[in-house]
């Protein structure tokens, strides 16, 4: 028998701690301090948070990333993107600078804002690490958010943040700068000789600044790119992307361990699906339209404000005097979201189903309408006042239409020819818009195609509202809910027609 020494270390195991006791070791959590508004997200958070905060913070950040991606798809300029995203940042993911508080970075309010930003990034990193496509889109959207924040930062706080990163760059000495002055002036566009003499320069490996090298905005010598201080954002952004890409790969390897936690997996799956089209809920205030007469007899008139999915259902209903179950369900909830009462909704459907008798309608259809409104059904249905109107995400992902069914999203479920025919039937005749819609659909950007049609149909109203300074009445961020489409269309037309007073503020919680 071989005798083992009790104090001998097994070379196959780490000697830091007894492996038999490691699983019982107390976890060590660290409360992080955030001295800067900007964050490179290199160290993951470790302090526990509530499950409600986990989901709420992630959804708030997802709204920002989705809007940034939408602005990119719609070729917004940096200035237009900032104007579009800044109100959303202030609302969902506000980050104030150190100078906004007398206590500086130690202010508990600033620390809480930055903690939410820190956690929400890593939560979405978990949600979007499963596939290469999600990782690429997430990194692109996070890079756009970091760039926007970096450009909006004050010069002093930006320099403090850059100094804390300990980036691998070397300052150019005065002697070397003078000897290369002519080369620097020739290779760096927009830089005057006085800028070369007075400004700071540093050199880095040219692979770290591909954007500047591609645009021929830096001087390259012996593998080193000579970068002026004003172009440091390119280096910082490159370092941000490099760290994020590595972090996403490591997260993807660790994802199988999360399958055991049945609390987080459904939330992460829902978040990853929401990146295609962010999920949206409709607040009670979103059904309030000042001066709007919404009843059974006004639906035909109001249908000109409907999005294409509901317009298609309305046209099919008027043509066939019938809709199948999921079509009725989708359209009923939409009408409910407009503010149509249950009695008017029953009247509308009874008048629309003109080929059947009252007895057949009461027997086969009346209960489903009352159930959607929460008038009948289980206690949970009644307490929740029925079902909520379906968002774009649910219409896109749930219950695809079969043969003879007209529900769903035309941008996703129609062929290119049928979609073009439907758009032309609803008045969309601009060839450039139709071509853009076709490209969006081919790239599976269905909600972008819908927003493109909305902007074309309301281009004059949107321009006038911006000129009048009343854009607060009709929030102009990306539409991700059919009822938001209707409300925004109605308010744009009604405001300019004088049906809604400019002194009345209507807010839309998306």
Coordinates of C-alpha atoms in Angstrom, one line a residue:
X1 CA 0.0 0.0 0.0
X2 CA 1.2 3.5 -0.9
X3 CA 1.4 5.9 1.9
X4 CA 0.3 9.5 1.2
X5 CA 1.7 12.4 3.2
X6 CA -1.1 14.5 4.7
X7 CA 0.5 17.8 4.0
X8 CA 1.3 17.0 0.4
X9 CA -0.4 19.2 -2.3
X10 CA -2.1 17.5 -5.2
X11 CA -0.5 19.2 -8.3
X12 CA -3.8 18.9 -10.2
X13 CA -5.6 21.2 -7.7
X14 CA -4.9 24.8 -6.8
X15 CA -3.2 25.3 -3.5
X16 CA -4.9 28.6 -2.6
X17 CA -7.6 27.0 -0.4
X18 CA -8.6 23.5 0.6
X19 CA -10.8 22.3 -2.2
X20 CA -13.1 20.5 0.3
X21 CA -13.8 23.8 2.1
X22 CA -13.9 26.1 -1.0
X23 CA -17.6 25.5 -1.6
X24 CA -18.4 26.6 1.9
X25 CA -16.2 29.8 1.8
X26 CA -18.2 33.0 2.5
X27 CA -18.6 35.1 -0.7
X28 CA -16.8 38.4 -0.7
X29 CA -18.8 41.3 -2.2
X30 CA -17.4 44.7 -2.8
X31 CA -19.4 48.0 -3.0
X32 CA -18.0 49.8 -5.9
X33 CA -17.3 53.5 -6.1
X34 CA -17.9 55.4 -9.3
X35 CA -15.6 58.5 -9.5
X36 CA -16.5 59.2 -13.2
X37 CA -19.7 59.5 -15.1
X38 CA -18.2 57.5 -18.0
X39 CA -17.6 53.8 -17.4
X40 CA -15.5 51.3 -19.4
X41 CA -17.4 48.4 -17.8
X42 CA -14.2 46.4 -17.1
X43 CA -15.1 45.1 -13.6
X44 CA -18.5 43.4 -13.2
X45 CA -20.7 44.3 -10.2
X46 CA -21.0 42.0 -7.3
X47 CA -23.5 43.5 -4.8
X48 CA -26.9 41.9 -4.7
X49 CA -29.9 43.7 -6.2
X50 CA -33.6 42.9 -6.3
X51 CA -35.1 40.9 -9.1
X52 CA -37.4 43.8 -9.9
X53 CA -34.4 46.1 -10.3
X54 CA -32.7 43.5 -12.4
X55 CA -35.5 43.6 -15.0
X56 CA -36.5 47.2 -14.8
X57 CA -32.9 48.6 -15.2
X58 CA -32.3 46.3 -18.1
X59 CA -35.5 47.3 -19.9
X60 CA -34.7 51.0 -19.4
X61 CA -31.2 50.6 -20.9
X62 CA -32.6 48.5 -23.8
X63 CA -34.9 51.4 -24.7
X64 CA -31.8 53.6 -25.2
X65 CA -29.8 51.0 -27.2
X66 CA -32.8 50.3 -29.4
X67 CA -33.3 54.0 -30.2
X68 CA -29.6 54.4 -31.0
X69 CA -29.8 51.4 -33.4
X70 CA -32.9 52.9 -35.0
X71 CA -31.1 56.2 -35.5
X72 CA -28.2 54.4 -37.2
X73 CA -30.6 52.4 -39.5
X74 CA -32.3 55.7 -40.5
X75 CA -29.0 57.4 -41.2
X76 CA -29.4 60.1 -38.5
X77 CA -26.5 62.6 -38.2
X78 CA -24.7 62.7 -34.9
X79 CA -26.5 66.0 -34.0
X80 CA -29.9 64.5 -34.9
X81 CA -29.1 61.3 -32.9
X82 CA -28.2 63.4 -29.9
X83 CA -31.4 65.4 -30.1
X84 CA -33.4 62.1 -30.4
X85 CA -31.7 60.2 -27.7
X86 CA -30.9 62.9 -25.0
X87 CA -34.6 63.1 -23.8
X88 CA -34.7 59.4 -23.4
X89 CA -31.4 59.3 -21.6
X90 CA -32.7 61.9 -19.1
X91 CA -35.8 59.9 -18.6
X92 CA -34.6 56.3 -18.5
X93 CA -30.8 56.3 -17.8
X94 CA -29.9 59.7 -16.4
X95 CA -26.2 60.3 -15.6
X96 CA -25.3 63.7 -14.1
X97 CA -21.7 65.1 -14.0
X98 CA -19.7 65.5 -10.9
X99 CA -20.0 69.3 -11.2
X100 CA -23.8 69.1 -10.8
X101 CA -23.4 68.4 -7.1
X102 CA -21.6 70.2 -4.4
X103 CA -20.4 66.9 -3.0
X104 CA -18.9 65.8 -6.3
X105 CA -18.7 62.2 -7.2
X106 CA -19.4 61.1 -3.6
X107 CA -23.0 62.4 -3.8
X108 CA -25.3 59.4 -3.2
X109 CA -27.6 60.5 -6.0
X110 CA -24.8 60.3 -8.5
X111 CA -23.6 57.0 -7.1
X112 CA -27.0 55.5 -7.5
X113 CA -27.3 56.7 -11.1
X114 CA -24.0 55.2 -12.0
X115 CA -24.8 51.9 -10.2
X116 CA -27.9 51.6 -12.3
X117 CA -25.9 52.2 -15.4
X118 CA -23.2 49.7 -14.4
X119 CA -25.7 46.9 -13.5
X120 CA -27.9 47.4 -16.6
X121 CA -24.9 47.1 -18.9
X122 CA -23.9 43.7 -17.4
X123 CA -27.4 42.5 -17.3
X124 CA -27.8 43.1 -21.0
X125 CA -24.4 41.6 -21.6
X126 CA -25.8 38.4 -20.2
X127 CA -28.9 38.6 -22.4
X128 CA -27.1 39.3 -25.6
X129 CA -24.1 37.0 -25.4
X130 CA -25.8 33.9 -26.7
X131 CA -25.3 34.4 -30.4
X132 CA -22.7 36.1 -32.6
X133 CA -25.4 38.4 -34.2
X134 CA -26.6 39.6 -30.8
X135 CA -23.1 40.1 -29.5
X136 CA -22.2 42.2 -32.6
X137 CA -25.4 44.3 -32.4
X138 CA -25.0 44.9 -28.6
X139 CA -21.4 45.9 -29.0
X140 CA -22.3 48.3 -31.8
X141 CA -25.1 49.9 -29.8
X142 CA -23.0 50.2 -26.6
X143 CA -20.2 51.8 -28.6
X144 CA -22.6 54.4 -30.0
X145 CA -23.9 55.1 -26.5
X146 CA -20.3 55.4 -25.1
X147 CA -19.3 57.7 -28.0
X148 CA -22.4 60.0 -27.4
X149 CA -21.6 60.2 -23.7
X150 CA -17.9 60.8 -24.3
X151 CA -18.6 63.7 -26.7
X152 CA -21.1 65.2 -24.3
X153 CA -18.7 65.1 -21.3
X154 CA -16.9 68.2 -20.1
X155 CA -13.3 68.6 -21.1
X156 CA -12.0 68.4 -17.5
X157 CA -14.0 65.3 -16.5
X158 CA -13.2 63.7 -19.9
X159 CA -9.4 64.1 -19.2
X160 CA -9.8 62.7 -15.7
X161 CA -11.6 59.7 -17.0
X162 CA -9.0 59.1 -19.8
X163 CA -6.2 59.4 -17.3
X164 CA -7.7 56.7 -15.1
X165 CA -7.7 54.2 -18.0
X166 CA -3.9 53.8 -18.1
X167 CA -4.0 53.4 -21.9
X168 CA -1.0 52.1 -23.8
X169 CA 0.2 55.3 -25.5
X170 CA 3.4 57.2 -25.5
X171 CA 3.7 61.0 -25.4
X172 CA 5.6 62.6 -28.3
X173 CA 8.5 64.6 -27.1
X174 CA 9.1 68.2 -28.1
X175 CA 12.2 67.3 -30.1
X176 CA 10.5 64.6 -32.0
X177 CA 7.5 66.8 -32.6
X178 CA 9.6 69.6 -34.1
X179 CA 11.5 67.2 -36.3
X180 CA 8.2 65.7 -37.7
X181 CA 6.3 69.0 -37.8
X182 CA 6.0 69.1 -41.6
X183 CA 5.0 65.5 -41.9
X184 CA 2.4 65.9 -39.1
X185 CA 1.0 69.0 -40.9
X186 CA 0.8 67.2 -44.2
X187 CA -0.8 64.0 -42.9
X188 CA -3.2 65.5 -40.4
X189 CA -6.0 67.4 -42.1
X190 CA -7.4 70.5 -40.4
X191 CA -4.4 70.9 -38.1
X192 CA -2.5 74.2 -38.3
X193 CA 1.1 74.7 -37.6
X194 CA 0.3 76.5 -34.3
X195 CA -1.8 73.5 -33.2
X196 CA 1.3 71.3 -33.8
X197 CA 3.5 73.5 -31.8
X198 CA 1.1 74.1 -28.9
X199 CA -1.0 70.9 -28.9
X200 CA -0.3 67.6 -27.3
X201 CA 0.6 64.5 -29.4
X202 CA 1.0 60.8 -28.6
X203 CA 1.9 57.8 -30.6
X204 CA 0.2 54.4 -30.5
X205 CA 0.3 51.2 -32.6
X206 CA -1.6 52.0 -35.8
X207 CA -3.9 49.0 -35.4
X208 CA -5.5 50.7 -32.4
X209 CA -6.8 53.6 -34.5
X210 CA -8.2 52.0 -37.7
X211 CA -10.8 54.8 -38.2
X212 CA -8.1 57.5 -38.2
X213 CA -5.8 55.5 -40.5
X214 CA -8.6 54.7 -42.9
X215 CA -9.6 58.4 -43.1
X216 CA -5.9 59.4 -43.5
X217 CA -6.1 61.7 -40.5
X218 CA -2.9 60.7 -38.8
X219 CA 0.8 60.4 -39.7
X220 CA 2.1 56.8 -39.6
X221 CA 5.8 55.9 -39.2
X222 CA 7.4 52.6 -38.3
X223 CA 4.1 51.1 -37.2
X224 CA 3.2 54.0 -34.9
X225 CA 0.4 56.4 -35.5
X226 CA 1.0 60.0 -34.4
X227 CA -2.4 61.2 -33.0
X228 CA -3.3 64.7 -31.8
X229 CA -4.9 65.0 -28.4
X230 CA -8.3 66.1 -30.0
X231 CA -8.5 62.7 -31.7
X232 CA -8.1 60.7 -28.4
X233 CA -11.8 59.6 -28.6
X234 CA -10.9 57.1 -31.4
X235 CA -8.3 55.4 -29.1
X236 CA -10.6 55.4 -26.1
X237 CA -13.4 54.0 -28.2
X238 CA -11.2 51.3 -29.7
X239 CA -10.1 50.3 -26.2
X240 CA -13.8 50.2 -25.1
X241 CA -14.7 47.9 -28.0
X242 CA -11.7 45.6 -27.4
X243 CA -12.6 45.1 -23.8
X244 CA -16.3 44.7 -24.5
X245 CA -15.7 42.0 -27.2
X246 CA -13.5 40.0 -24.9
X247 CA -16.1 40.4 -22.1
X248 CA -18.9 39.2 -24.4
X249 CA -16.9 36.1 -25.3
X250 CA -16.2 35.2 -21.7
X251 CA -19.9 35.8 -20.9
X252 CA -21.0 33.5 -23.7
X253 CA -18.8 30.7 -22.2
X254 CA -20.4 31.1 -18.8
X255 CA -24.0 31.2 -20.0
X256 CA -24.7 27.5 -19.6
X257 CA -24.3 27.9 -15.9
X258 CA -27.3 30.2 -15.8
X259 CA -29.7 27.5 -17.1
X260 CA -30.0 26.2 -13.6
X261 CA -31.5 29.5 -12.4
X262 CA -35.2 29.5 -13.4
X263 CA -35.6 33.1 -12.2
X264 CA -33.2 34.8 -14.6
X265 CA -33.5 32.6 -17.7
X266 CA -37.0 33.8 -18.7
X267 CA -36.0 37.5 -18.1
X268 CA -32.9 37.2 -20.2
X269 CA -34.7 35.4 -23.0
X270 CA -37.4 38.1 -23.0
X271 CA -34.7 40.8 -23.2
X272 CA -32.9 39.2 -26.1
X273 CA -36.1 38.9 -28.1
X274 CA -36.9 42.5 -27.3
X275 CA -33.8 43.7 -29.0
X276 CA -35.4 43.1 -32.4
X277 CA -38.3 45.3 -31.5
X278 CA -38.4 46.6 -27.9
X279 CA -41.5 45.5 -26.0
X280 CA -43.8 48.3 -25.0
X281 CA -46.7 48.6 -22.6
X282 CA -49.6 51.0 -23.0
X283 CA -50.4 53.2 -20.0
X284 CA -53.9 54.3 -19.2
X285 CA -53.0 57.9 -20.1
X286 CA -52.2 56.8 -23.7
X287 CA -55.8 56.1 -24.4
X288 CA -56.8 59.7 -23.6
X289 CA -57.2 61.8 -26.7
X290 CA -58.6 65.3 -26.1
X291 CA -61.4 66.2 -28.4
X292 CA -61.5 62.7 -30.0
X293 CA -64.9 61.1 -30.6
X294 CA -64.2 57.4 -30.3
X295 CA -67.3 55.3 -30.8
X296 CA -68.6 52.5 -33.0
X297 CA -69.5 54.9 -35.8
X298 CA -66.2 56.8 -35.9
X299 CA -63.9 53.8 -36.5
X300 CA -64.0 54.1 -40.3
X301 CA -63.0 57.7 -40.1
X302 CA -60.2 57.1 -37.6
X303 CA -58.8 54.2 -39.6
X304 CA -56.7 56.6 -41.7
X305 CA -54.5 57.0 -38.6
X306 CA -54.1 53.2 -38.1
X307 CA -50.8 51.5 -38.6
X308 CA -50.6 49.0 -41.5
X309 CA -51.3 45.9 -39.4
X310 CA -54.6 47.4 -38.1
X311 CA -55.4 49.0 -41.4
X312 CA -55.1 45.6 -43.1
X313 CA -57.5 44.1 -40.5
X314 CA -60.0 46.9 -40.9
X315 CA -60.0 46.5 -44.7
X316 CA -60.4 42.7 -44.5
X317 CA -63.2 43.2 -42.0
X318 CA -65.0 45.6 -44.3
X319 CA -64.4 43.4 -47.3
X320 CA -65.4 40.0 -45.8
X321 CA -67.6 41.0 -42.9
X322 CA -65.6 38.6 -40.8
X323 CA -62.3 38.0 -39.2
X324 CA -60.9 34.8 -37.7
X325 CA -60.1 34.4 -34.0
X326 CA -56.6 35.9 -33.8
X327 CA -57.5 38.7 -36.1
X328 CA -60.5 39.6 -33.9
X329 CA -58.4 39.3 -30.8
X330 CA -55.6 41.6 -32.1
X331 CA -58.1 44.1 -33.5
X332 CA -60.3 44.1 -30.4
X333 CA -57.4 44.9 -28.1
X334 CA -56.3 47.6 -30.4
X335 CA -59.7 49.2 -30.4
X336 CA -59.8 48.9 -26.6
X337 CA -56.4 50.7 -26.5
X338 CA -58.0 53.6 -28.5
X339 CA -60.4 54.1 -25.7
X340 CA -63.4 52.4 -27.3
X341 CA -65.8 51.2 -24.6
X342 CA -66.9 47.6 -24.3
X343 CA -70.5 48.5 -25.3
X344 CA -69.3 50.4 -28.4
X345 CA -67.0 47.6 -29.3
X346 CA -69.8 45.1 -29.1
X347 CA -71.9 47.4 -31.3
X348 CA -69.0 47.8 -33.8
X349 CA -68.4 44.0 -34.2
X350 CA -72.1 43.3 -34.4
X351 CA -72.5 45.9 -37.2
X352 CA -69.4 44.5 -39.0
X353 CA -70.6 40.9 -38.9
X354 CA -73.6 41.8 -41.0
X355 CA -73.9 38.3 -42.6
X356 CA -74.9 36.5 -39.4
X357 CA -77.8 36.6 -37.0
X358 CA -78.0 38.1 -33.6
X359 CA -78.3 34.7 -32.1
X360 CA -75.1 33.5 -33.8
X361 CA -73.2 36.6 -32.8
X362 CA -74.3 36.3 -29.1
X363 CA -73.5 32.6 -29.0
X364 CA -70.1 32.6 -30.8
X365 CA -68.5 36.0 -30.5
X366 CA -69.9 38.2 -27.7
X367 CA -68.2 36.3 -24.9
X368 CA -64.7 36.7 -26.4
X369 CA -65.1 40.5 -26.7
X370 CA -66.3 40.8 -23.1
X371 CA -63.4 38.5 -22.0
X372 CA -60.9 40.8 -23.7
X373 CA -62.2 43.7 -21.7
X374 CA -62.2 41.7 -18.5
X375 CA -66.0 41.8 -18.0
X376 CA -66.0 38.0 -17.7
X377 CA -63.5 35.3 -17.0
X378 CA -61.4 34.3 -14.0
X379 CA -60.5 36.6 -11.1
X380 CA -57.1 37.4 -12.6
X381 CA -58.6 38.6 -15.8
X382 CA -61.2 40.7 -14.1
X383 CA -58.7 42.3 -11.7
X384 CA -56.4 43.1 -14.6
X385 CA -59.4 44.6 -16.6
X386 CA -58.8 42.1 -19.4
X387 CA -55.9 41.9 -21.8
X388 CA -53.6 44.8 -22.8
X389 CA -53.3 45.9 -26.4
X390 CA -50.6 43.9 -28.3
X391 CA -47.2 45.6 -28.8
X392 CA -45.2 45.3 -32.0
X393 CA -43.0 42.7 -30.5
X394 CA -45.9 40.4 -29.6
X395 CA -47.5 40.8 -33.0
X396 CA -44.1 39.9 -34.6
X397 CA -43.3 36.9 -32.5
X398 CA -46.5 35.3 -31.4
X399 CA -49.1 33.4 -33.4
X400 CA -47.9 33.8 -37.1
X401 CA -50.9 33.9 -39.5
X402 CA -52.0 30.8 -41.4
X403 CA -54.0 30.3 -44.5
X404 CA -57.0 32.7 -44.6
X405 CA -55.9 34.7 -41.6
X406 CA -55.2 38.4 -41.7
X407 CA -53.6 39.2 -38.3
X408 CA -49.9 39.7 -37.7
X409 CA -47.5 42.3 -39.1
X410 CA -47.7 42.8 -42.9
X411 CA -44.0 43.9 -43.0
X412 CA -43.0 40.5 -41.7
X413 CA -45.7 38.1 -42.8
X414 CA -46.5 39.4 -46.3
X415 CA -44.5 38.7 -49.4
X416 CA -42.7 41.6 -51.0
X417 CA -45.3 41.9 -53.8
X418 CA -48.3 41.7 -51.5
X419 CA -46.7 44.2 -49.1
X420 CA -46.1 46.7 -51.9
X421 CA -49.7 46.2 -53.1
X422 CA -51.1 46.9 -49.7
X423 CA -48.9 50.0 -49.2
X424 CA -50.0 51.4 -52.5
X425 CA -53.7 50.6 -51.6
X426 CA -53.3 52.7 -48.4
X427 CA -51.8 55.7 -50.3
X428 CA -48.0 55.1 -50.2
X429 CA -46.9 55.8 -53.7
X430 CA -43.4 57.2 -53.3
X431 CA -40.9 54.9 -55.0
X432 CA -38.0 55.9 -52.6
X433 CA -40.1 55.0 -49.6
X434 CA -41.2 51.7 -51.1
X435 CA -37.6 50.8 -51.9
X436 CA -36.5 51.7 -48.4
X437 CA -39.3 49.6 -46.9
X438 CA -38.2 46.6 -49.1
X439 CA -34.6 47.0 -47.9
X440 CA -35.7 47.2 -44.2
X441 CA -37.9 44.1 -44.6
X442 CA -35.0 42.1 -46.2
X443 CA -32.8 43.0 -43.2
X444 CA -35.6 42.1 -40.8
X445 CA -36.0 45.7 -39.5
X446 CA -39.8 45.6 -39.6
X447 CA -40.4 48.3 -37.1
X448 CA -38.0 50.6 -39.0
X449 CA -40.1 50.0 -42.1
X450 CA -43.2 51.0 -40.3
X451 CA -41.6 54.1 -38.9
X452 CA -40.4 55.0 -42.4
X453 CA -43.9 54.9 -43.7
X454 CA -45.2 57.0 -40.7
X455 CA -42.6 59.7 -41.3
X456 CA -43.4 59.9 -45.0
X457 CA -47.1 60.1 -44.4
X458 CA -46.7 62.8 -41.7
X459 CA -43.6 64.6 -43.0
X460 CA -45.2 68.0 -43.4
X461 CA -46.9 67.7 -39.9
X462 CA -43.6 66.6 -38.2
X463 CA -41.8 69.5 -39.8
X464 CA -44.4 72.1 -38.7
X465 CA -44.6 70.7 -35.2
X466 CA -40.8 71.0 -34.8
X467 CA -40.9 74.6 -36.2
X468 CA -43.7 75.5 -33.8
X469 CA -41.8 74.0 -30.9
X470 CA -44.7 71.8 -29.8
X471 CA -43.0 68.4 -30.3
X472 CA -43.6 67.7 -26.6
X473 CA -47.2 67.0 -27.5
X474 CA -46.2 64.3 -29.9
X475 CA -43.0 62.5 -28.8
X476 CA -41.1 61.6 -31.9
X477 CA -39.0 58.6 -30.8
X478 CA -39.3 55.3 -32.6
X479 CA -42.8 53.8 -32.6
X480 CA -43.0 50.3 -31.1
X481 CA -46.7 50.0 -30.4
X482 CA -49.7 50.1 -32.8
X483 CA -51.7 52.3 -30.4
X484 CA -48.7 54.7 -30.2
X485 CA -48.8 55.0 -34.0
X486 CA -52.5 55.9 -33.9
X487 CA -52.2 58.4 -31.1
X488 CA -49.2 60.1 -32.6
X489 CA -50.8 60.3 -36.1
X490 CA -54.0 61.6 -34.6
X491 CA -52.3 64.3 -32.5
X492 CA -50.1 65.4 -35.4
X493 CA -53.1 66.0 -37.6
X494 CA -55.4 67.3 -34.9
X495 CA -52.9 69.7 -33.4
X496 CA -52.2 71.4 -36.6
X497 CA -55.9 71.5 -37.5
X498 CA -56.6 73.2 -34.1
X499 CA -58.6 70.3 -32.7
X500 CA -56.1 70.0 -29.8
X501 CA -55.0 73.1 -28.0
X502 CA -51.3 73.8 -28.0
X503 CA -51.5 74.5 -24.2
X504 CA -52.5 70.9 -23.5
X505 CA -49.6 68.6 -22.9
X506 CA -50.1 65.0 -23.8
X507 CA -47.5 62.6 -22.7
X508 CA -46.9 59.1 -24.0
X509 CA -45.2 56.5 -21.7
X510 CA -43.6 54.0 -24.0

